[in-house]
CSV table of C-alpha atoms in Angstrom, one decimal:
chain,number,residue,atom,x,y,z
L,1,UNK,CA,43.2,-17.8,-4.8
L,2,UNK,CA,42.9,-14.4,-5.6
L,3,UNK,CA,44.9,-11.4,-3.5
L,4,UNK,CA,42.9,-8.4,-4.2
L,5,UNK,CA,43.8,-4.8,-1.9
L,6,UNK,CA,41.0,-2.5,-1.0
L,7,UNK,CA,41.7,1.7,-0.9
L,8,UNK,CA,39.2,2.9,1.6
L,9,UNK,CA,37.9,1.0,4.7
L,10,UNK,CA,34.6,3.3,4.1
L,11,UNK,CA,31.4,1.1,3.9
L,12,UNK,CA,31.6,0.2,0.0
L,13,UNK,CA,34.9,-0.6,1.4
L,14,UNK,CA,34.7,-3.0,4.3
L,15,UNK,CA,31.7,-4.7,2.8
L,16,UNK,CA,33.2,-5.4,-0.2
L,17,UNK,CA,36.8,-6.5,1.8
L,18,UNK,CA,33.5,-9.8,3.7
L,19,UNK,CA,32.1,-10.4,0.1
L,20,UNK,CA,36.4,-11.5,-1.1
L,21,UNK,CA,37.1,-13.0,2.0
L,22,UNK,CA,34.2,-14.9,3.0
L,23,UNK,CA,34.9,-16.7,-1.2
L,24,UNK,CA,37.8,-17.8,0.6
L,25,UNK,CA,39.6,-14.6,-1.0
L,26,UNK,CA,42.4,-12.7,0.8
L,27,UNK,CA,41.9,-8.8,1.5
L,28,UNK,CA,44.8,-6.0,2.1
L,29,UNK,CA,42.3,-2.8,3.5
L,30,UNK,CA,44.5,0.7,3.1
L,31,UNK,CA,43.3,3.4,4.5
L,32,UNK,CA,44.6,7.2,4.5
L,33,UNK,CA,47.1,6.4,6.9
L,34,UNK,CA,48.7,4.3,5.0
L,35,UNK,CA,50.5,6.1,2.1
L,36,UNK,CA,53.8,4.7,1.5
L,37,UNK,CA,51.8,0.7,2.0
L,38,UNK,CA,52.7,-0.1,-1.2
L,39,UNK,CA,49.5,-2.4,-3.3
L,40,UNK,CA,49.9,-5.9,-4.1
L,41,UNK,CA,46.9,-7.7,-4.4
L,42,UNK,CA,46.2,-9.1,-9.0
L,43,UNK,CA,42.7,-6.4,-7.8
L,44,UNK,CA,43.1,-3.1,-6.7
L,45,UNK,CA,39.4,-2.1,-5.6
L,46,UNK,CA,39.2,2.3,-5.2
L,47,UNK,CA,36.7,2.0,-2.8
L,48,UNK,CA,37.2,5.8,-2.4
L,49,UNK,CA,34.3,9.2,-2.5
L,50,UNK,CA,35.7,10.2,-6.2
L,51,UNK,CA,37.7,13.1,-5.7
L,52,UNK,CA,40.4,11.4,-3.5
L,53,UNK,CA,41.3,9.1,-7.4
L,54,UNK,CA,42.7,11.6,-8.7
L,55,UNK,CA,45.5,11.2,-5.5
L,56,UNK,CA,45.8,7.5,-5.6
L,57,UNK,CA,46.5,7.5,-9.5
L,58,UNK,CA,49.4,10.4,-8.9
L,59,UNK,CA,50.4,8.7,-6.6
L,60,UNK,CA,50.3,5.5,-7.2
L,61,UNK,CA,50.0,4.8,-10.8
L,62,UNK,CA,53.0,3.1,-11.6
L,63,UNK,CA,52.2,0.7,-8.8
L,64,UNK,CA,48.4,-0.2,-11.1
L,65,UNK,CA,50.5,-1.0,-13.9
L,66,UNK,CA,49.0,-4.4,-14.9
L,67,UNK,CA,46.9,-4.9,-12.2
L,68,UNK,CA,43.0,-5.4,-12.9
L,69,UNK,CA,42.3,-1.6,-11.0
L,70,UNK,CA,37.8,-1.7,-10.1
L,71,UNK,CA,36.2,1.2,-10.1
L,72,UNK,CA,33.5,1.6,-7.7
L,73,UNK,CA,32.9,5.2,-7.4
L,74,UNK,CA,29.1,7.5,-8.0
L,75,UNK,CA,31.5,10.9,-8.6
L,76,UNK,CA,27.7,13.1,-8.0
L,77,UNK,CA,27.4,16.1,-7.4
L,78,UNK,CA,26.5,16.0,-3.2
L,79,UNK,CA,26.2,20.1,-3.6
L,80,UNK,CA,23.2,19.7,-6.0
L,81,UNK,CA,22.7,16.2,-6.0
L,82,UNK,CA,21.9,17.0,-9.5
L,83,UNK,CA,23.9,15.6,-12.6
L,84,UNK,CA,27.5,14.4,-12.1
L,85,UNK,CA,31.1,15.5,-12.0
L,86,UNK,CA,32.3,13.7,-14.5
L,87,UNK,CA,31.8,14.3,-19.3
L,88,UNK,CA,28.1,13.5,-19.6
L,89,UNK,CA,29.9,11.8,-22.5
L,90,UNK,CA,31.3,9.8,-20.3
L,91,UNK,CA,32.6,8.4,-17.1
L,92,UNK,CA,34.8,8.3,-13.9
L,93,UNK,CA,36.2,5.1,-15.1
L,94,UNK,CA,37.0,5.8,-18.6
L,95,UNK,CA,38.9,8.8,-16.9
L,96,UNK,CA,40.4,6.4,-14.7
L,97,UNK,CA,41.4,4.3,-17.1
L,98,UNK,CA,42.3,6.5,-19.3
L,99,UNK,CA,44.8,8.2,-16.2
L,100,UNK,CA,46.5,4.7,-15.9
L,101,UNK,CA,47.0,3.5,-19.7
L,102,UNK,CA,48.6,0.6,-18.1
L,103,UNK,CA,45.7,-1.1,-15.8
L,104,UNK,CA,43.0,-3.5,-16.1
L,105,UNK,CA,40.7,-0.9,-15.6
L,106,UNK,CA,36.7,-1.8,-14.5
L,107,UNK,CA,33.1,-0.4,-14.0
L,108,UNK,CA,31.6,-2.8,-10.8
L,109,UNK,CA,29.6,-2.8,-7.5
L,110,UNK,CA,28.7,1.0,-7.7
L,111,UNK,CA,24.8,0.3,-8.8
L,112,UNK,CA,25.2,-1.5,-4.9
L,113,UNK,CA,23.8,0.1,-1.9
L,114,UNK,CA,27.2,-1.9,0.9
L,115,UNK,CA,24.3,-3.2,3.2
L,116,UNK,CA,23.1,-5.3,-0.2
L,117,UNK,CA,26.5,-6.1,-0.5
L,118,UNK,CA,26.3,-7.5,3.1
L,119,UNK,CA,22.9,-9.2,3.4
L,120,UNK,CA,23.3,-11.1,-0.2
L,121,UNK,CA,20.2,-9.7,-1.2
L,122,UNK,CA,18.2,-6.2,-1.9
L,123,UNK,CA,14.7,-7.4,-0.5
L,124,UNK,CA,14.2,-10.9,-1.5
L,125,UNK,CA,15.8,-10.4,-4.1
L,126,UNK,CA,20.2,-12.2,-5.3
L,127,UNK,CA,22.2,-8.9,-5.1
L,128,UNK,CA,23.8,-8.6,-8.5
L,129,UNK,CA,27.1,-7.3,-9.3
L,130,UNK,CA,26.7,-5.6,-12.4
L,131,UNK,CA,30.6,-5.3,-14.2
L,132,UNK,CA,31.8,-3.6,-17.0
L,133,UNK,CA,35.6,-3.8,-18.8
L,134,UNK,CA,37.2,-4.4,-22.0
L,135,UNK,CA,39.1,-6.6,-20.5
L,136,UNK,CA,37.1,-10.1,-20.1
L,137,UNK,CA,40.0,-11.8,-19.0
L,138,UNK,CA,39.5,-9.5,-15.9
L,139,UNK,CA,35.8,-8.9,-15.5
L,140,UNK,CA,36.1,-13.4,-15.5
L,141,UNK,CA,38.1,-12.6,-12.3
L,142,UNK,CA,36.8,-10.3,-10.5
L,143,UNK,CA,33.3,-12.0,-10.9
L,144,UNK,CA,35.3,-15.5,-10.7
L,145,UNK,CA,35.8,-13.4,-7.0
L,146,UNK,CA,32.7,-11.8,-6.1
L,147,UNK,CA,30.3,-15.3,-7.3
L,148,UNK,CA,32.3,-17.0,-4.1
L,149,UNK,CA,32.4,-14.6,-2.2
L,150,UNK,CA,28.2,-15.2,-2.6
L,151,UNK,CA,27.2,-12.7,-4.8
L,152,UNK,CA,26.1,-13.0,-8.0
L,153,UNK,CA,27.3,-10.8,-10.8
L,154,UNK,CA,26.7,-10.1,-14.5
L,155,UNK,CA,28.7,-8.4,-16.6
L,156,UNK,CA,26.8,-5.4,-17.9
L,157,UNK,CA,29.2,-4.8,-21.4
L,158,UNK,CA,32.0,-2.9,-22.2
L,159,UNK,CA,33.7,-0.3,-20.9
L,160,UNK,CA,31.4,2.4,-22.8
L,161,UNK,CA,28.5,1.1,-20.6
L,162,UNK,CA,30.5,3.0,-17.2
L,163,UNK,CA,28.4,5.4,-17.6
L,164,UNK,CA,24.8,4.2,-17.7
L,165,UNK,CA,26.0,2.5,-14.7
L,166,UNK,CA,27.2,5.2,-13.2
L,167,UNK,CA,23.0,6.4,-13.6
L,168,UNK,CA,21.5,4.3,-12.4
L,169,UNK,CA,24.1,5.2,-8.9
L,170,UNK,CA,23.2,8.5,-9.2
L,171,UNK,CA,19.6,7.6,-9.8
L,172,UNK,CA,19.3,6.1,-6.3
L,173,UNK,CA,21.7,7.0,-4.4
L,174,UNK,CA,18.8,10.7,-5.1
L,175,UNK,CA,16.4,8.1,-4.8
L,176,UNK,CA,18.1,6.7,-1.4
L,177,UNK,CA,18.7,10.3,0.0
L,178,UNK,CA,15.0,11.9,-1.0
L,179,UNK,CA,13.9,8.2,1.9
L,180,UNK,CA,12.2,7.1,-1.5
L,181,UNK,CA,14.0,3.8,-1.4
L,182,UNK,CA,15.5,2.6,1.8
L,183,UNK,CA,19.3,2.7,1.9
L,184,UNK,CA,19.1,-1.0,2.0
L,185,UNK,CA,17.5,-2.0,-1.1
L,186,UNK,CA,17.5,0.5,-4.7
L,187,UNK,CA,17.7,-0.8,-7.8
L,188,UNK,CA,17.8,-4.8,-7.9
L,189,UNK,CA,18.3,-7.1,-11.4
L,190,UNK,CA,16.5,-10.0,-11.7
L,191,UNK,CA,17.0,-12.6,-14.0
Z,1,UNK,CA,-11.9,9.6,-14.5
Z,2,UNK,CA,-9.1,10.2,-16.6
Z,3,UNK,CA,-8.9,9.8,-20.2
Z,4,UNK,CA,-6.0,8.9,-21.2
Z,5,UNK,CA,-4.9,9.3,-25.1
Z,6,UNK,CA,-1.7,6.3,-26.5
Z,7,UNK,CA,-0.2,7.1,-29.4
Z,8,UNK,CA,0.8,3.1,-30.6
Z,9,UNK,CA,-0.5,0.4,-30.4
Z,10,UNK,CA,3.1,-2.2,-30.1
Z,11,UNK,CA,3.2,-4.1,-26.7
Z,12,UNK,CA,4.2,-0.7,-24.9
Z,13,UNK,CA,0.8,1.1,-26.7
Z,14,UNK,CA,-0.8,-2.7,-25.5
Z,15,UNK,CA,0.7,-3.0,-22.1
Z,16,UNK,CA,-0.5,1.1,-21.0
Z,17,UNK,CA,-3.9,1.0,-22.0
Z,18,UNK,CA,-4.2,-1.9,-20.0
Z,19,UNK,CA,-2.9,-0.6,-16.8
Z,20,UNK,CA,-5.3,1.8,-17.2
Z,21,UNK,CA,-8.1,1.2,-17.9
Z,22,UNK,CA,-8.6,-1.9,-15.8
Z,23,UNK,CA,-7.6,0.7,-13.6
Z,24,UNK,CA,-11.0,2.3,-13.5
Z,25,UNK,CA,-9.6,5.2,-16.7
Z,26,UNK,CA,-10.3,5.1,-19.6
Z,27,UNK,CA,-7.7,4.4,-23.2
Z,28,UNK,CA,-7.8,5.5,-27.1
Z,29,UNK,CA,-5.7,4.0,-28.7
Z,30,UNK,CA,-4.1,5.6,-32.9
Z,31,UNK,CA,-2.0,3.6,-35.1
Z,32,UNK,CA,-0.3,5.1,-37.9
Z,33,UNK,CA,-4.3,4.7,-39.9
Z,34,UNK,CA,-4.9,8.0,-36.9
Z,35,UNK,CA,-3.4,9.9,-38.2
Z,36,UNK,CA,-6.3,12.0,-39.2
Z,37,UNK,CA,-7.9,11.8,-35.6
Z,38,UNK,CA,-7.5,14.1,-33.1
Z,39,UNK,CA,-6.4,12.8,-29.4
Z,40,UNK,CA,-8.6,13.7,-27.4
Z,41,UNK,CA,-7.1,12.9,-23.6
Z,42,UNK,CA,-6.3,14.1,-20.7
Z,43,UNK,CA,-2.7,12.6,-21.0
Z,44,UNK,CA,-1.1,11.1,-24.2
Z,45,UNK,CA,1.1,8.2,-24.0
Z,46,UNK,CA,4.1,8.9,-26.8
Z,47,UNK,CA,3.6,4.7,-27.1
Z,48,UNK,CA,6.4,4.8,-30.5
Z,49,UNK,CA,9.6,4.1,-31.7
Z,50,UNK,CA,12.1,7.7,-30.6
Z,51,UNK,CA,12.4,7.8,-34.6
Z,52,UNK,CA,8.5,8.2,-35.1
Z,53,UNK,CA,8.6,11.1,-32.6
Z,54,UNK,CA,9.3,14.0,-34.7
Z,55,UNK,CA,7.1,13.8,-37.1
Z,56,UNK,CA,4.1,13.3,-34.1
Z,57,UNK,CA,5.4,16.3,-32.4
Z,58,UNK,CA,5.4,17.9,-36.4
Z,59,UNK,CA,0.9,16.4,-37.2
Z,60,UNK,CA,-0.4,16.7,-33.4
Z,61,UNK,CA,2.0,19.0,-31.5
Z,62,UNK,CA,-1.0,22.1,-31.6
Z,63,UNK,CA,-3.5,18.9,-30.0
Z,64,UNK,CA,-0.6,18.3,-27.6
Z,65,UNK,CA,-0.8,22.4,-25.7
Z,66,UNK,CA,-1.8,21.7,-22.4
Z,67,UNK,CA,-1.8,18.6,-22.3
Z,68,UNK,CA,0.4,15.9,-20.0
Z,69,UNK,CA,2.6,13.7,-22.8
Z,70,UNK,CA,4.3,11.2,-21.3
Z,71,UNK,CA,7.8,10.4,-23.3
Z,72,UNK,CA,8.4,6.6,-23.1
Z,73,UNK,CA,11.2,6.5,-25.6
Z,74,UNK,CA,14.3,4.5,-25.3
Z,75,UNK,CA,16.4,6.0,-27.9
Z,76,UNK,CA,18.5,3.0,-28.8
Z,77,UNK,CA,21.4,3.2,-31.5
Z,78,UNK,CA,20.0,0.2,-32.5
Z,79,UNK,CA,22.4,0.0,-35.5
Z,80,UNK,CA,25.5,-0.6,-32.8
Z,81,UNK,CA,23.8,-1.1,-29.9
Z,82,UNK,CA,26.7,1.0,-28.1
Z,83,UNK,CA,24.9,4.2,-28.1
Z,84,UNK,CA,21.9,6.2,-27.1
Z,85,UNK,CA,20.6,9.2,-30.2
Z,86,UNK,CA,20.2,11.5,-28.1
Z,87,UNK,CA,22.4,14.4,-26.5
Z,88,UNK,CA,24.9,12.8,-23.9
Z,89,UNK,CA,23.9,16.1,-21.7
Z,90,UNK,CA,20.1,15.5,-22.3
Z,91,UNK,CA,17.5,13.7,-23.1
Z,92,UNK,CA,14.4,12.3,-25.4
Z,93,UNK,CA,12.3,13.3,-22.7
Z,94,UNK,CA,14.6,17.3,-22.7
Z,95,UNK,CA,14.4,18.2,-26.4
Z,96,UNK,CA,10.6,16.8,-26.9
Z,97,UNK,CA,9.9,19.1,-23.7
Z,98,UNK,CA,11.5,21.1,-25.8
Z,99,UNK,CA,9.2,20.6,-28.6
Z,100,UNK,CA,6.3,21.4,-27.1
Z,101,UNK,CA,6.6,24.0,-24.2
Z,102,UNK,CA,3.5,24.1,-23.6
Z,103,UNK,CA,2.5,20.3,-22.9
Z,104,UNK,CA,3.3,19.5,-19.4
Z,105,UNK,CA,6.2,17.1,-20.6
Z,106,UNK,CA,7.3,13.5,-18.4
Z,107,UNK,CA,9.4,11.2,-18.8
Z,108,UNK,CA,7.6,8.0,-17.0
Z,109,UNK,CA,6.9,3.7,-18.4
Z,110,UNK,CA,10.8,3.3,-20.3
Z,111,UNK,CA,12.0,1.5,-17.7
Z,112,UNK,CA,9.3,-1.2,-17.9
Z,113,UNK,CA,9.9,-4.0,-19.5
Z,114,UNK,CA,6.3,-4.1,-21.3
Z,115,UNK,CA,5.6,-8.4,-19.9
Z,116,UNK,CA,6.1,-6.4,-16.2
Z,117,UNK,CA,3.1,-3.9,-17.4
Z,118,UNK,CA,1.4,-6.8,-18.2
Z,119,UNK,CA,2.9,-9.1,-14.7
Z,120,UNK,CA,2.8,-7.1,-11.9
Z,121,UNK,CA,5.5,-8.0,-11.3
Z,122,UNK,CA,9.9,-8.3,-11.4
Z,123,UNK,CA,10.0,-12.1,-10.5
Z,124,UNK,CA,8.9,-11.8,-6.9
Z,125,UNK,CA,9.0,-8.0,-7.0
Z,126,UNK,CA,6.6,-6.0,-8.0
Z,127,UNK,CA,6.5,-3.8,-10.9
Z,128,UNK,CA,7.6,0.2,-10.2
Z,129,UNK,CA,7.1,3.2,-12.7
Z,130,UNK,CA,9.5,6.0,-12.4
Z,131,UNK,CA,7.8,9.0,-13.4
Z,132,UNK,CA,10.4,12.1,-13.6
Z,133,UNK,CA,9.3,15.6,-15.2
Z,134,UNK,CA,8.7,18.8,-13.7
Z,135,UNK,CA,5.7,19.5,-13.4
Z,136,UNK,CA,4.2,18.7,-9.8
Z,137,UNK,CA,0.5,18.2,-11.0
Z,138,UNK,CA,1.1,16.8,-14.1
Z,139,UNK,CA,3.0,13.6,-12.1
Z,140,UNK,CA,0.4,13.4,-9.1
Z,141,UNK,CA,-2.2,12.6,-12.0
Z,142,UNK,CA,0.0,9.9,-14.1
Z,143,UNK,CA,1.0,8.8,-10.9
Z,144,UNK,CA,-2.7,8.7,-9.8
Z,145,UNK,CA,-3.2,6.4,-12.4
Z,146,UNK,CA,-0.8,3.9,-13.1
Z,147,UNK,CA,-1.5,3.0,-8.9
Z,148,UNK,CA,-5.0,2.4,-9.9
Z,149,UNK,CA,-3.5,0.0,-12.5
Z,150,UNK,CA,-2.1,-2.0,-9.8
Z,151,UNK,CA,1.2,-0.8,-10.1
Z,152,UNK,CA,4.1,1.3,-8.2
Z,153,UNK,CA,5.2,5.1,-8.8
Z,154,UNK,CA,7.3,7.0,-7.9
Z,155,UNK,CA,8.1,10.1,-8.1
Z,156,UNK,CA,12.2,10.3,-9.6
Z,157,UNK,CA,12.4,14.1,-9.6
Z,158,UNK,CA,12.6,16.4,-12.3
Z,159,UNK,CA,12.7,16.2,-16.2
Z,160,UNK,CA,16.9,16.1,-16.4
Z,161,UNK,CA,16.6,12.6,-14.8
Z,162,UNK,CA,15.3,11.3,-17.3
Z,163,UNK,CA,18.9,11.1,-18.5
Z,164,UNK,CA,19.1,8.6,-16.3
Z,165,UNK,CA,15.9,7.1,-16.8
Z,166,UNK,CA,16.9,6.4,-20.0
Z,167,UNK,CA,20.3,5.3,-19.5
Z,168,UNK,CA,18.2,2.5,-16.7
Z,169,UNK,CA,16.1,2.0,-19.8
Z,170,UNK,CA,19.6,1.5,-22.8
Z,171,UNK,CA,21.5,-0.9,-20.6
Z,172,UNK,CA,18.6,-2.8,-20.0
Z,173,UNK,CA,17.8,-3.4,-23.0
Z,174,UNK,CA,21.2,-4.5,-24.1
Z,175,UNK,CA,21.1,-6.8,-21.5
Z,176,UNK,CA,17.8,-8.5,-21.9
Z,177,UNK,CA,19.4,-8.6,-25.9
Z,178,UNK,CA,22.4,-10.0,-24.8
Z,179,UNK,CA,20.4,-13.2,-22.7
Z,180,UNK,CA,21.5,-11.8,-19.9
Z,181,UNK,CA,18.3,-10.7,-17.9
Z,182,UNK,CA,15.2,-12.2,-19.4
Z,183,UNK,CA,12.4,-9.9,-21.0
Z,184,UNK,CA,9.9,-10.4,-18.4
Z,185,UNK,CA,12.4,-9.4,-16.0
Z,186,UNK,CA,15.0,-7.0,-15.6
Z,187,UNK,CA,15.6,-4.0,-12.8
Z,188,UNK,CA,13.2,-4.1,-9.8
Z,189,UNK,CA,12.6,-1.5,-8.0
Z,190,UNK,CA,12.8,-3.6,-3.9
Z,191,UNK,CA,11.5,-0.4,-1.2
């Protein structure tokens, strides 16, 4: 059994907690009032808006050493909806990995709209969680937890592919905000 | 009726020609031996590998003035499969638009694997062509041609979104090359 700590109790954090527990693994959720409660999970999911990441790194960096840390953020400039806020040749995940050199950082879930994690489908297509990272054992562990929860996974490659995953998340959010795709669907992966 | 010139007779050029003509519009295709034949289409599709674009701009730039020019390229580094060859804060389409200031440049088709343009589906999902560009009339004209050919289209936003479309095309090609998705499927857009 894998124990998963989920920082954030919004739509995405709640949906990921449900995926974890429906697969027979355990989840503990943290909201902003739990700042003094240490994380105990083997896997820690950072299910917070991107601007909140820096504080988590500052306050919990030591706790996150050796853990699998999952970045799900889409670091959009929400004022312009026209760019990401991370450097164009990098990614939020790469920045987090640089700030947490003792953690095993993965990018995952950012291409999934929350409703598709709950329903298990994007339209008629089974929901696929794309996972990027440089630690194959970490990717396998997360993949097993997600698969146990009933969703498909694909190893999207090294952590450098987080940049492309963030581009997909960015475009998907702009399409949903402009009502070109519904918040319950969007990009699907057909295998 | 819209007349479409398609530079390139490979999988993508052939598939796009078929979409155009099946919608009752006309297509003329050009291969490398047609260098002296001028393009006459209202829309010109650059269905060539990205490294061939510079020569086309040099030799046909004048002919492309005022035309709708459609960039379908995925400018991958095919030696490393680990990056694009265009600047990280830009896109192939942005570079083409800068080189052809009198043309109306669009990005389209690069997120569609050729087989999905022919079949009209990605798995069970209707194939959607994502179109980005700064000229709304040009986007509408291309969208009508594609829709007449039986495919869905979505206006993906300004030409700045070409960067995200190229990220999707890049990731999709790496997933297909690694046999994570078949060349007949890949990313679908569910509306």
